[in-house]
Every structure is written in C-alpha cells, then in structure tokens.
Coordinates of C-alpha atoms and ligand atoms in Angstrom, one line a residue:
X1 CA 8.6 32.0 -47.9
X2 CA 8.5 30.0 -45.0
X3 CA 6.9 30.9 -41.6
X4 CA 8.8 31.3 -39.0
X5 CA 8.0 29.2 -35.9
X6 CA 6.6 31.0 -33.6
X7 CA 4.7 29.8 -30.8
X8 CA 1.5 32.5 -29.1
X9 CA 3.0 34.0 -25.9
X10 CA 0.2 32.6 -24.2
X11 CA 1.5 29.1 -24.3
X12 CA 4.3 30.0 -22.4
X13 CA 2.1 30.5 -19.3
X14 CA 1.6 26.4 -19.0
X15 CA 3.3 23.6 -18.5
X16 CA 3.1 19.9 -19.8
X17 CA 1.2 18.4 -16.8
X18 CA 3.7 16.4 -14.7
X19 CA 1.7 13.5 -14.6
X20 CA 0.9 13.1 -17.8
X21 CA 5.1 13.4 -18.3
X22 CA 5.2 10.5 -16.0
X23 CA 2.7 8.1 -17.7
X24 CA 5.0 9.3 -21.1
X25 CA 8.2 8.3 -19.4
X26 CA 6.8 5.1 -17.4
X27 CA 5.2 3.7 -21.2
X28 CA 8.7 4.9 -23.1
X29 CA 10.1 2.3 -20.7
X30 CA 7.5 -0.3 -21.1
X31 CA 7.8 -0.2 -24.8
X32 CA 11.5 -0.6 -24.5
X33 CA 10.7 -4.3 -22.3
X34 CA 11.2 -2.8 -19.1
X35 CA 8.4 -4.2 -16.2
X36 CA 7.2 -1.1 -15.1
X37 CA 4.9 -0.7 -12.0
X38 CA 2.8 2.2 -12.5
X39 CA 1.7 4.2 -9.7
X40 CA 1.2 7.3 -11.7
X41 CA -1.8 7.2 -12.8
X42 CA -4.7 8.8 -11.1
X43 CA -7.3 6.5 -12.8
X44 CA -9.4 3.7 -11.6
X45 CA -8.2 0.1 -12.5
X46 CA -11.9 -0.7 -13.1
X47 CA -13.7 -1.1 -16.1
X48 CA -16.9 1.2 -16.6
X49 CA -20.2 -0.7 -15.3
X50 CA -21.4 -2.5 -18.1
X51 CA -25.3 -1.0 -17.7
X52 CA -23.2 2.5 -18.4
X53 CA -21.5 0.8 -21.3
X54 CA -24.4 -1.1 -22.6
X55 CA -26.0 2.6 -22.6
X56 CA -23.3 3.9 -24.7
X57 CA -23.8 1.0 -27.1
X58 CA -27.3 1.3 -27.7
X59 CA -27.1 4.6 -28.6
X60 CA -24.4 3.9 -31.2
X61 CA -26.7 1.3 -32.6
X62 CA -29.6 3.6 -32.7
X63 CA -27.3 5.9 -34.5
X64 CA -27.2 9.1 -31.6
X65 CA -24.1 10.0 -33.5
X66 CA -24.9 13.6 -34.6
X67 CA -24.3 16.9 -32.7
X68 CA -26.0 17.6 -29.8
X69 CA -26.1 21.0 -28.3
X70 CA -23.1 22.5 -27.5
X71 CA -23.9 22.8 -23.6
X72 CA -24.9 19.0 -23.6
X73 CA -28.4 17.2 -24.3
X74 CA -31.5 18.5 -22.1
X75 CA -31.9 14.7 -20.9
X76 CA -27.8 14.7 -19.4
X77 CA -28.3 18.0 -17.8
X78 CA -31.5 17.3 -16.0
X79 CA -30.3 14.0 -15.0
X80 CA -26.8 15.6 -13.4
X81 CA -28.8 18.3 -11.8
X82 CA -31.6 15.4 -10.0
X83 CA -28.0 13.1 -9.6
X84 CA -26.6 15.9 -7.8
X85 CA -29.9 16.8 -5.5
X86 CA -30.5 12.8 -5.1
X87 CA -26.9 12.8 -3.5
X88 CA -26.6 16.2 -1.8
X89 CA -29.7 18.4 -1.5
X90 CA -29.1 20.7 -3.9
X91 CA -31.2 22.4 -6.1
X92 CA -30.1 23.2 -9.4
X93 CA -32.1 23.4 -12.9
X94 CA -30.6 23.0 -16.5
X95 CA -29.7 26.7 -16.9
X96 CA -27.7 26.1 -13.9
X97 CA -25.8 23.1 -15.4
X98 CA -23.2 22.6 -18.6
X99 CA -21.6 19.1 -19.6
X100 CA -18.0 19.3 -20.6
X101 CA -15.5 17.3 -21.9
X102 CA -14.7 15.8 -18.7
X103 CA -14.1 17.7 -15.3
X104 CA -11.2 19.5 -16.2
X105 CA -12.7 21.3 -19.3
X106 CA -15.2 22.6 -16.5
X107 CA -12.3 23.9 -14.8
X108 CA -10.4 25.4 -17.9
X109 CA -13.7 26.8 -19.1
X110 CA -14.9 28.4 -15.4
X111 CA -11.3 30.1 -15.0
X112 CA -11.7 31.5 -18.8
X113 CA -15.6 32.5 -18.0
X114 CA -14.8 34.2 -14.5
X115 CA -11.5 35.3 -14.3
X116 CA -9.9 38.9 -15.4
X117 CA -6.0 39.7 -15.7
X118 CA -4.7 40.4 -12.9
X119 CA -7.4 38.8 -10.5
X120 CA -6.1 37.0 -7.9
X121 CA -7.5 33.2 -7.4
X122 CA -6.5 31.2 -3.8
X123 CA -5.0 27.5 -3.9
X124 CA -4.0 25.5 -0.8
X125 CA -1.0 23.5 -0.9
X126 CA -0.7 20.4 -2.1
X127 CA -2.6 21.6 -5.2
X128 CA -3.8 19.6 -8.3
X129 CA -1.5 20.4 -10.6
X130 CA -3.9 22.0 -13.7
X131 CA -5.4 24.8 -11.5
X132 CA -1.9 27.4 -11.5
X133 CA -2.2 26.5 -15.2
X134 CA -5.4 27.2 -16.0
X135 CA -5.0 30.6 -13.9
X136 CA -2.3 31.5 -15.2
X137 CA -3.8 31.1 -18.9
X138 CA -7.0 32.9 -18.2
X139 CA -4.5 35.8 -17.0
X140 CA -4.9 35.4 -13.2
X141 CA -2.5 34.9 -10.4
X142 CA -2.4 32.2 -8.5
X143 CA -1.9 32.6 -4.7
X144 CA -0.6 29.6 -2.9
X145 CA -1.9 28.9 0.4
X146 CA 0.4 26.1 2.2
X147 CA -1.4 24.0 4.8
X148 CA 0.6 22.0 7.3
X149 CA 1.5 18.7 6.6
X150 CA 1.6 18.1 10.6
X151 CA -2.2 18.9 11.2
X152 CA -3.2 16.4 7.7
X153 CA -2.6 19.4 5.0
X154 CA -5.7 20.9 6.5
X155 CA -7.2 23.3 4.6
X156 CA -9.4 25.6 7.1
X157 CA -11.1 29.5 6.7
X158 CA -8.8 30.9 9.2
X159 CA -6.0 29.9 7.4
X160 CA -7.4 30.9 3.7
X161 CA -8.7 34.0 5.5
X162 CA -4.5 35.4 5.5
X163 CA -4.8 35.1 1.7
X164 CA -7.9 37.2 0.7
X165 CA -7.4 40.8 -1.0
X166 CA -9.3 43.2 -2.7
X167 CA -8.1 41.7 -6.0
X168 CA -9.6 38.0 -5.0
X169 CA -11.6 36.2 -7.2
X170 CA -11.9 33.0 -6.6
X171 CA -10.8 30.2 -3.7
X172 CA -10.6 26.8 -4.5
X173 CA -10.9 24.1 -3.0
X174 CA -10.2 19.9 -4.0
X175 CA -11.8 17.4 -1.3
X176 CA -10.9 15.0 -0.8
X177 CA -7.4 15.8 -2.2
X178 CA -5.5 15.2 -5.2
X179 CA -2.9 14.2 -4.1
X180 CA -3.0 14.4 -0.3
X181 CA -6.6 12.5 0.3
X182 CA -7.2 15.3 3.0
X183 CA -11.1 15.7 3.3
X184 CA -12.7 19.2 4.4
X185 CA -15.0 18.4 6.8
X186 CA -18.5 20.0 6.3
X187 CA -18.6 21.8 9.6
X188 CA -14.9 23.8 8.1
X189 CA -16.3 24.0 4.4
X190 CA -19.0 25.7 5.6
X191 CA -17.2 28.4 7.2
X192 CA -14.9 28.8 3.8
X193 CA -18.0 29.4 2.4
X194 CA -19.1 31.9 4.8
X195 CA -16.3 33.7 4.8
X196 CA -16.0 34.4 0.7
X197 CA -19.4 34.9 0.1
X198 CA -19.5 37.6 2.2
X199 CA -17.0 39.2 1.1
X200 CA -18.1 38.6 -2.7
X201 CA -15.9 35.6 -4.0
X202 CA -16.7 32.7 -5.6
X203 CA -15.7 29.4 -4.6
X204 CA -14.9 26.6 -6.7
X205 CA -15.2 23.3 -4.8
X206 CA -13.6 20.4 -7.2
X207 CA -15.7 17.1 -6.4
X208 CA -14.0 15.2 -8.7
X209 CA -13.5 12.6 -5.9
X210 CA -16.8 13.5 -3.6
X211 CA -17.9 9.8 -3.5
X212 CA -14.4 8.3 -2.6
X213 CA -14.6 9.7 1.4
X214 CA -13.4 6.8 4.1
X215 CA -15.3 8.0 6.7
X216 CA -18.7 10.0 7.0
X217 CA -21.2 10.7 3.6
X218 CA -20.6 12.9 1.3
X219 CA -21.6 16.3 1.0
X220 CA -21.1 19.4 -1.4
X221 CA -20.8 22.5 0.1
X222 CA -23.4 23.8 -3.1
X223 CA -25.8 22.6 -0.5
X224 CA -25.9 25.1 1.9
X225 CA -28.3 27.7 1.8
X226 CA -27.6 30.4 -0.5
X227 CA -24.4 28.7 -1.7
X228 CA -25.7 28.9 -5.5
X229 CA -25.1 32.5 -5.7
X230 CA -21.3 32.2 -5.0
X231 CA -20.3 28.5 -5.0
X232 CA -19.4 26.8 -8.5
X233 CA -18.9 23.1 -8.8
X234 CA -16.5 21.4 -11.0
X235 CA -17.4 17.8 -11.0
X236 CA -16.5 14.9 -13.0
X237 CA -17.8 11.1 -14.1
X238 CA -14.5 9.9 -14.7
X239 CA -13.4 8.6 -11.2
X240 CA -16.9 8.1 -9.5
X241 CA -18.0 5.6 -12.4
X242 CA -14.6 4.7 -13.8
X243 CA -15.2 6.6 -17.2
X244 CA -11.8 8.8 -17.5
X245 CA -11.8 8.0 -21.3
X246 CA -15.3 9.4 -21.7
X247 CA -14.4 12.1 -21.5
X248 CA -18.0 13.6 -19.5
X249 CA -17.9 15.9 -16.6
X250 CA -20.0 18.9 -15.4
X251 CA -20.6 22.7 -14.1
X252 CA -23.1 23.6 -11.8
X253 CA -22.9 27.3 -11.3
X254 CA -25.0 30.8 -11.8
X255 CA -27.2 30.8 -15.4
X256 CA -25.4 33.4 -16.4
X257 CA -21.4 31.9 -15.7
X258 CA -22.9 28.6 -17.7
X259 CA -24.0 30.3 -20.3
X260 CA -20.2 32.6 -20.7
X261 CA -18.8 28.7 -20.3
X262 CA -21.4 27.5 -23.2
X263 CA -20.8 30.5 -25.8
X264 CA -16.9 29.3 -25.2
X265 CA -17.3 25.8 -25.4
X266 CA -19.4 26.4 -28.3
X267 CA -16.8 27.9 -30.1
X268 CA -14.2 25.0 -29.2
X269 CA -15.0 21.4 -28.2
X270 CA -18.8 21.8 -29.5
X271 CA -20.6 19.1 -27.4
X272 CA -19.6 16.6 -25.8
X273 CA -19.6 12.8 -27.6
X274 CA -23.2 12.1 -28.2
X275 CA -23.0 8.7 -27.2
X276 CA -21.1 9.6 -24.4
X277 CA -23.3 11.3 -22.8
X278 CA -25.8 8.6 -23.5
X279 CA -23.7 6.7 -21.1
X280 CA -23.2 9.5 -18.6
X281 CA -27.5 9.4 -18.7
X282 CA -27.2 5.6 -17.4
X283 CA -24.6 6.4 -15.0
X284 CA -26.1 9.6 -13.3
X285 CA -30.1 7.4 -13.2
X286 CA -28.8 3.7 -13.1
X287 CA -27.8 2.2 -10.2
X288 CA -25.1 3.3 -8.3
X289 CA -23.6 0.3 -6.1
X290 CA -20.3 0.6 -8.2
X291 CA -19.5 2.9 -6.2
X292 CA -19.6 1.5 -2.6
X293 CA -17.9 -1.4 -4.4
X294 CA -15.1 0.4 -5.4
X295 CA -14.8 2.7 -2.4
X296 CA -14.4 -0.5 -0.5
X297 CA -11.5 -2.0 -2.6
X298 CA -9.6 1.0 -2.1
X299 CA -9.9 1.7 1.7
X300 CA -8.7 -2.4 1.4
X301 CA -5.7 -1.0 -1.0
X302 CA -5.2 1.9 1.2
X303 CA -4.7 0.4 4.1
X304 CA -2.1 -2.4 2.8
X305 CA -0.3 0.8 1.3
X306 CA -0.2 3.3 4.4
X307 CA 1.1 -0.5 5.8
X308 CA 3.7 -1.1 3.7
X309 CA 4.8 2.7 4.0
X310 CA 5.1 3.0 7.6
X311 CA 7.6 -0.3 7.4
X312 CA 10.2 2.3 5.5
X313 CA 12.4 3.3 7.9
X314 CA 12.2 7.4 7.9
X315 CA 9.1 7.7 5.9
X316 CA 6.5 9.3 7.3
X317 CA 2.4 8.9 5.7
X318 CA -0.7 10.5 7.0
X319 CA -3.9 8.3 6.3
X320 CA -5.9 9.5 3.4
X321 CA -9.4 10.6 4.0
X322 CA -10.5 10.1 0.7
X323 CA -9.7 9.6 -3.1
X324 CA -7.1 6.6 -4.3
X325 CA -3.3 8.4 -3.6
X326 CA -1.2 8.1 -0.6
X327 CA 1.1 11.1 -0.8
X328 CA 4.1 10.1 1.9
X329 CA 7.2 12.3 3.4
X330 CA 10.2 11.0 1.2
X331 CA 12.5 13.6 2.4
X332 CA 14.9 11.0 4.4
X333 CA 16.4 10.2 0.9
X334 CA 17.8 13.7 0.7
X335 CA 19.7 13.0 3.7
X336 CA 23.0 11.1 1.8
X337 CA 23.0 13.9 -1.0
X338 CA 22.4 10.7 -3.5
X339 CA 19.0 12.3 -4.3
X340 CA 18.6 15.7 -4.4
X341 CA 14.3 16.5 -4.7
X342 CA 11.2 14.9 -5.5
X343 CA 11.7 15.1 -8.8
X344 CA 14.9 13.5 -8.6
X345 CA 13.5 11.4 -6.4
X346 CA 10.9 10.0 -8.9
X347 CA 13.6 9.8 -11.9
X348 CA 15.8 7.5 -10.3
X349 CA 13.0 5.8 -8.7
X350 CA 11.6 4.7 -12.3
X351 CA 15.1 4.5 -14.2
X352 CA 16.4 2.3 -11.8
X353 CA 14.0 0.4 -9.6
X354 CA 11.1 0.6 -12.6
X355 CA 8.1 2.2 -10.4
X356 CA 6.8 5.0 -11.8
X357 CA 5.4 8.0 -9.2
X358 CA 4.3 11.2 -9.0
X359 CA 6.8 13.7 -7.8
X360 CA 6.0 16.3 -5.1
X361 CA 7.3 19.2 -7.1
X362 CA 3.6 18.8 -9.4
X363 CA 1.8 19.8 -6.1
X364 CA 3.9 22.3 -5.1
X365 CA 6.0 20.5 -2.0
X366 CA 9.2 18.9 -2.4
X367 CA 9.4 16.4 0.3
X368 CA 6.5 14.3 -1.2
X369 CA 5.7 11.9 -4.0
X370 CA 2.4 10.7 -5.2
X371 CA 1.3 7.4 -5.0
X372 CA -2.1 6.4 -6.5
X373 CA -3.4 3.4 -5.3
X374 CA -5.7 2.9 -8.0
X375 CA -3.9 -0.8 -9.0
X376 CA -4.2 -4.2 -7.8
X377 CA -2.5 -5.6 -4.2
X378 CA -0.2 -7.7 -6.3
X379 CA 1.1 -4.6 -7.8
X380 CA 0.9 -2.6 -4.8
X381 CA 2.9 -5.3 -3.3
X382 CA 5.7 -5.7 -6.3
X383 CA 5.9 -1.7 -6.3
X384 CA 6.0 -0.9 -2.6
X385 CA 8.8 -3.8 -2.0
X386 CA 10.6 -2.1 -5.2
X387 CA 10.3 1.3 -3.4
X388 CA 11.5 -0.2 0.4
X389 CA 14.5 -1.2 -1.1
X390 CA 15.2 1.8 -3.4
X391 CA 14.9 3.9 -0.3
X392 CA 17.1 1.6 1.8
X393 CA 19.6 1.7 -0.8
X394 CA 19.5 5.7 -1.2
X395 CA 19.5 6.4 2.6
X396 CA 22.4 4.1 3.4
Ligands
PLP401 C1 -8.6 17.0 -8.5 C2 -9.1 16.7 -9.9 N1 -10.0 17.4 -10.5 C3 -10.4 17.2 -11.7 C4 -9.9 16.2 -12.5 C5 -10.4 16.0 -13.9 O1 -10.8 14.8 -14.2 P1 -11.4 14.5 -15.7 O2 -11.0 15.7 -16.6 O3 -10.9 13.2 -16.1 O4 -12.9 14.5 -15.5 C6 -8.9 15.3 -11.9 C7 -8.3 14.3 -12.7 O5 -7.3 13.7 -12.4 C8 -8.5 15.6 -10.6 O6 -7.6 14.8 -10.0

C-alpha cells in the first residue's frame, strides 16, 4: 500500500526563508546565462583568513575527524568563552557555553530549550527573518514591535516596554541590524536589560554582527553586571571571520539552558564538524586584524552605496550603523501602480534589470528592500546604476 503524503503539521508553521528564495531565484538565472548582480546575499565576499584555514587543514591531516562531544570540544568552548571576555568583559565558563552548527542553530535550539506554547517572545521591526519562524515552531507567538523608520528603526526600552505581558518570555534583540544596520547604543541596551530582568525575562541579544559597528567599540550587553542570569547570546563565526560555510557558532547562557540546548543538539546535529571547530580554535586565539580590515572595506562600500542611493530621485536611505546591508525606502515605485510591494518590487527588479535583492516583506515592512553590500565597488557600481534606471523607469 502506498503512504499517503502527509506532511507533520508542525511544518506548516515555517516558511522557506526569503533570502534563501532569492539566492535560488538569482542562481536559476545565472544558470540560464543571465549576468546577474547579486545583492542578496548576506555573506562576506572574503575568503576565511588563511591561519583559520590552515587550522582546519592541519587537523584534517592529523586525522581530528571523529566525533567530538556533542556540545563542542572543551578546547572551542574555553577559547569562545576567554574570546568573548578578551572582547567584552564578560565572564563566562564552559558550562556556560555550547558550539552549534553556526549561529542560527543557537537560535533554533535556545527558542526550542526556553520557550512553552503559548509564550509570548518580543521582536522589533525590521526583524531577521528566522526569529517568527523559529517562534512559531517552538510553539510561541511572536509579538512584533515596529520602530520608526524616521528616528533610524530605533529600538529603545520605552518603546519595547508597550509590548511586555504576563505571558512574555523572551525579547530579542539584533544589533547592529539585519537588515536595517541600526546599532543599540550601550547606554539604551542597558536599560532593555534593566527593564526585562526585573521583570523576569530573558533577553536574547543576536551578535551575529557585534564586530561590524561604524562608529564606537563594541560591546555585549552580557557584560553588565548580573546580565548572565537573564541575558542569552546567540553569536556566530560566520560574518566576523568570514566562515558562513563552517558552519560554527555559539551560546553563552545559564548551565542549565546549555545543557536543555546540548541534550537537543545531541539528539540531532551531534557536534559540530571536528575540523571545523579546529578552525573556529584559530579564529577565536589567532589574530584578529581581519576584522578591522574588513570593517574598513565595508564602511568604504557603504558609503559609495548610501552615495549612489541618495542620487535616486525619491529614495530615501538612513546610514547604517553597522553590519554590510543598506535597507532604503523604495516606496516611490508604488506611486505609478507599475509595482505594487516589495516583493514585487524585487521580482521585477531581478527578471528584468538582473539585480537580485532582498524584499522588505522578509523583515516585516513593505516599503523597503535589502541591499547587502557585502560585494565588490565594481559590482556595487554595475548593480546600483542597474537599479537608478529600473527605478526611473518604474516611477515615470
Ligand atoms: C541577524 C543574524 N543572526 C544570525 C545569523 C546566523 O548566521 P549563521 O547561522 O551563518 O552563523 C544571521 C545570518 O545571516 C543573521 O543575519
């Protein structure tokens, strides 16, 4: 007898990630001939620093190719808990610490850890669009928070504050932002934190793109004094050394959440690559001037973008704090009916004109698309002119 095809309700709850559609779209196109300018995806053009891949390769040849334990090696975590206190002043220990299968399984597996049906988890708009997911498959509920795109997409306590309810769990919070580049500053982080831990909530800060700030140092809210009881960080190797295909990223959070992530990871991904995390060991103790190196190529891409962007008649950009995306106002396309949304927007946009963006719709506004900058000024410059004259031609 044959099965019938029945998919688990639970799948239902997600949705194929809208940038990972658009890379699927932009490479249909680029198989079919078409030159395609991609400003989809949110990963560095950079290769990994060769002392990380050199790391990696050694440990191949030395044949670390077995598993490890589940939660990571002993050597990763200690050298991701004295990376993180070398950066930021924290104080965390290896029971305090898990490696994942990049930053995102950290997220997936804190949400399954920590959240019940029914409990209520805060997300300021823009949002990165895995979080509602990943609520919404633990069970949760995601309440959407919108900041103002006027004051820079802010996201502030007062404004969070509105959102909290008895049935809170969890507030999170991406800076700087994917996709809006908006940075917390420390002085507003710090009253986020002080206003959900006293009132018993944990908050997730994402620091997937801590190193990548414009202006002032980095910081992690984790930092502050008794923040270990409530904050838990989500953080990731795959933007900070260019690593995305790694796969290696991190939770620092109470003993007893890591060890509810670790008894699930156990049961699915096991641990991460061996060698891997070989590398990760290289990239959290070796030297670390890729990064100022980078940072500095994209505030140079960033600033020919933001440029380029404010030369389009009706477009409107705010400068981006931090991270590699510019994430501008495309809303004066609507006004001749020929488009009708973002997502419209970014269809025609790549069908006709070949540049391949993020629409606002992924993030939860509709007057927006994503740009990451994460590409060369040559194909900044081919894209952007391809994008003036699509707007031109839309608007007229
Ligand atoms: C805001 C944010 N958090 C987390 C991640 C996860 O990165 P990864 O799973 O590659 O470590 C990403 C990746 O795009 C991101 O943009």
């Amino acid at each position: 007898m044959q099965a019938t095809l029945e998919i688990a309700e639970r799948i239902s709850t997600i949705s194929v990630s809208s940038t990972m559609k658009v890379a699927a779209d932009a490479d249909r196109l680029r198989r079919e001939g078409v030159d395609v300018v991609d400003f989809g995806a949110g990963e560095p053009d950079f290769p990994t620093p060769q002392n990380i891949k050199q790391a990696a390769i050694d440990a191949l040849a030395a044949n670390f190719t077995k598993y490890t334990p589940a939660g990571g090696t002993q050597e990763l975590r200690e050298a991701i808990c004295a990376r993180h206190k070398a950066d930021f002043g924290t104080n965390y220990s290896v029971p305090e610490c898990l490696v994942t299968v990049g930053g995102k399984h950290a997220i997936f597996n804190l949400m399954e850890a920590l959240i019940n049906p029914g409990d209520e988890v805060v997300i300021p708009v823009p949002y990165w669009v895995t979080y509602k997911d990943v609520v919404n498959y633990a069970g949760g509920i995601s309440v959407f928070v919108d900041t103002d795109e006027k004051s820079g997409f802010e996201v502030t306590a007062a404004l969070l504050e509105k959102h909290l309810t008895a049935k809170t769990k969890l507030v999170i919070v991406n800076s700087p932002s994917n996709p809006s580049g908006a940075v917390v500053p420390e002085s507003e982080f710090l009253k986020i934190f002080e206003l959900t831990s006293k009132r018993g909530i944990y908050l997730l800060t994402d620091e997937c793109y801590c190193h990548f700030l414009y202006d002032g140092s980095p910081f992690s809210i984790a930092a502050a004094p008794n923040a270990k009881e409530t904050v838990l960080v989500a953080g990731s190797l795959s933007k900070t050394y260019a690593m995305t295909g790694w796969r290696i990223g991190f939770a620092l959070a109470p003993a007893p959440i890591i060890t509810a992530m670790m008894k699930l990871q156990s049961h699915s991904t096991s641990n991460p690559t061996s060698f891997a995390q070989k590398g990760a060991v290289e990239a959290m103790k070796g030297p670390q001037s890729s990064i100022p190196t980078m940072l500095a190529e994209y505030r140079r891409r960033r600033d020919f973008v933001i440029d380029r962007l404010r030369q389009i008649e009706g477009v409107s950009i705010l400068t981006p704090k931090g991270a590699f995306y510019a994430y501008p106002n495309i809303s004066v396309a609507y006004q001749s009916g020929k488009v009708k949304n973002s997502l419209d927007f970014a269809g025609q946009l790549l069908s006709n004109s070949h540049v391949a963006v993020v629409p606002g719709e992924a993030f939860g506004t509709s007057d927006h698309i994503r740009i990451s900058y994460a590409t060369s000024i040559h194909e900044l410059e081919r894209g952007l002119d391809r994008l003036h004259k699509f707007i031109d031609g839309v608007r007229a």
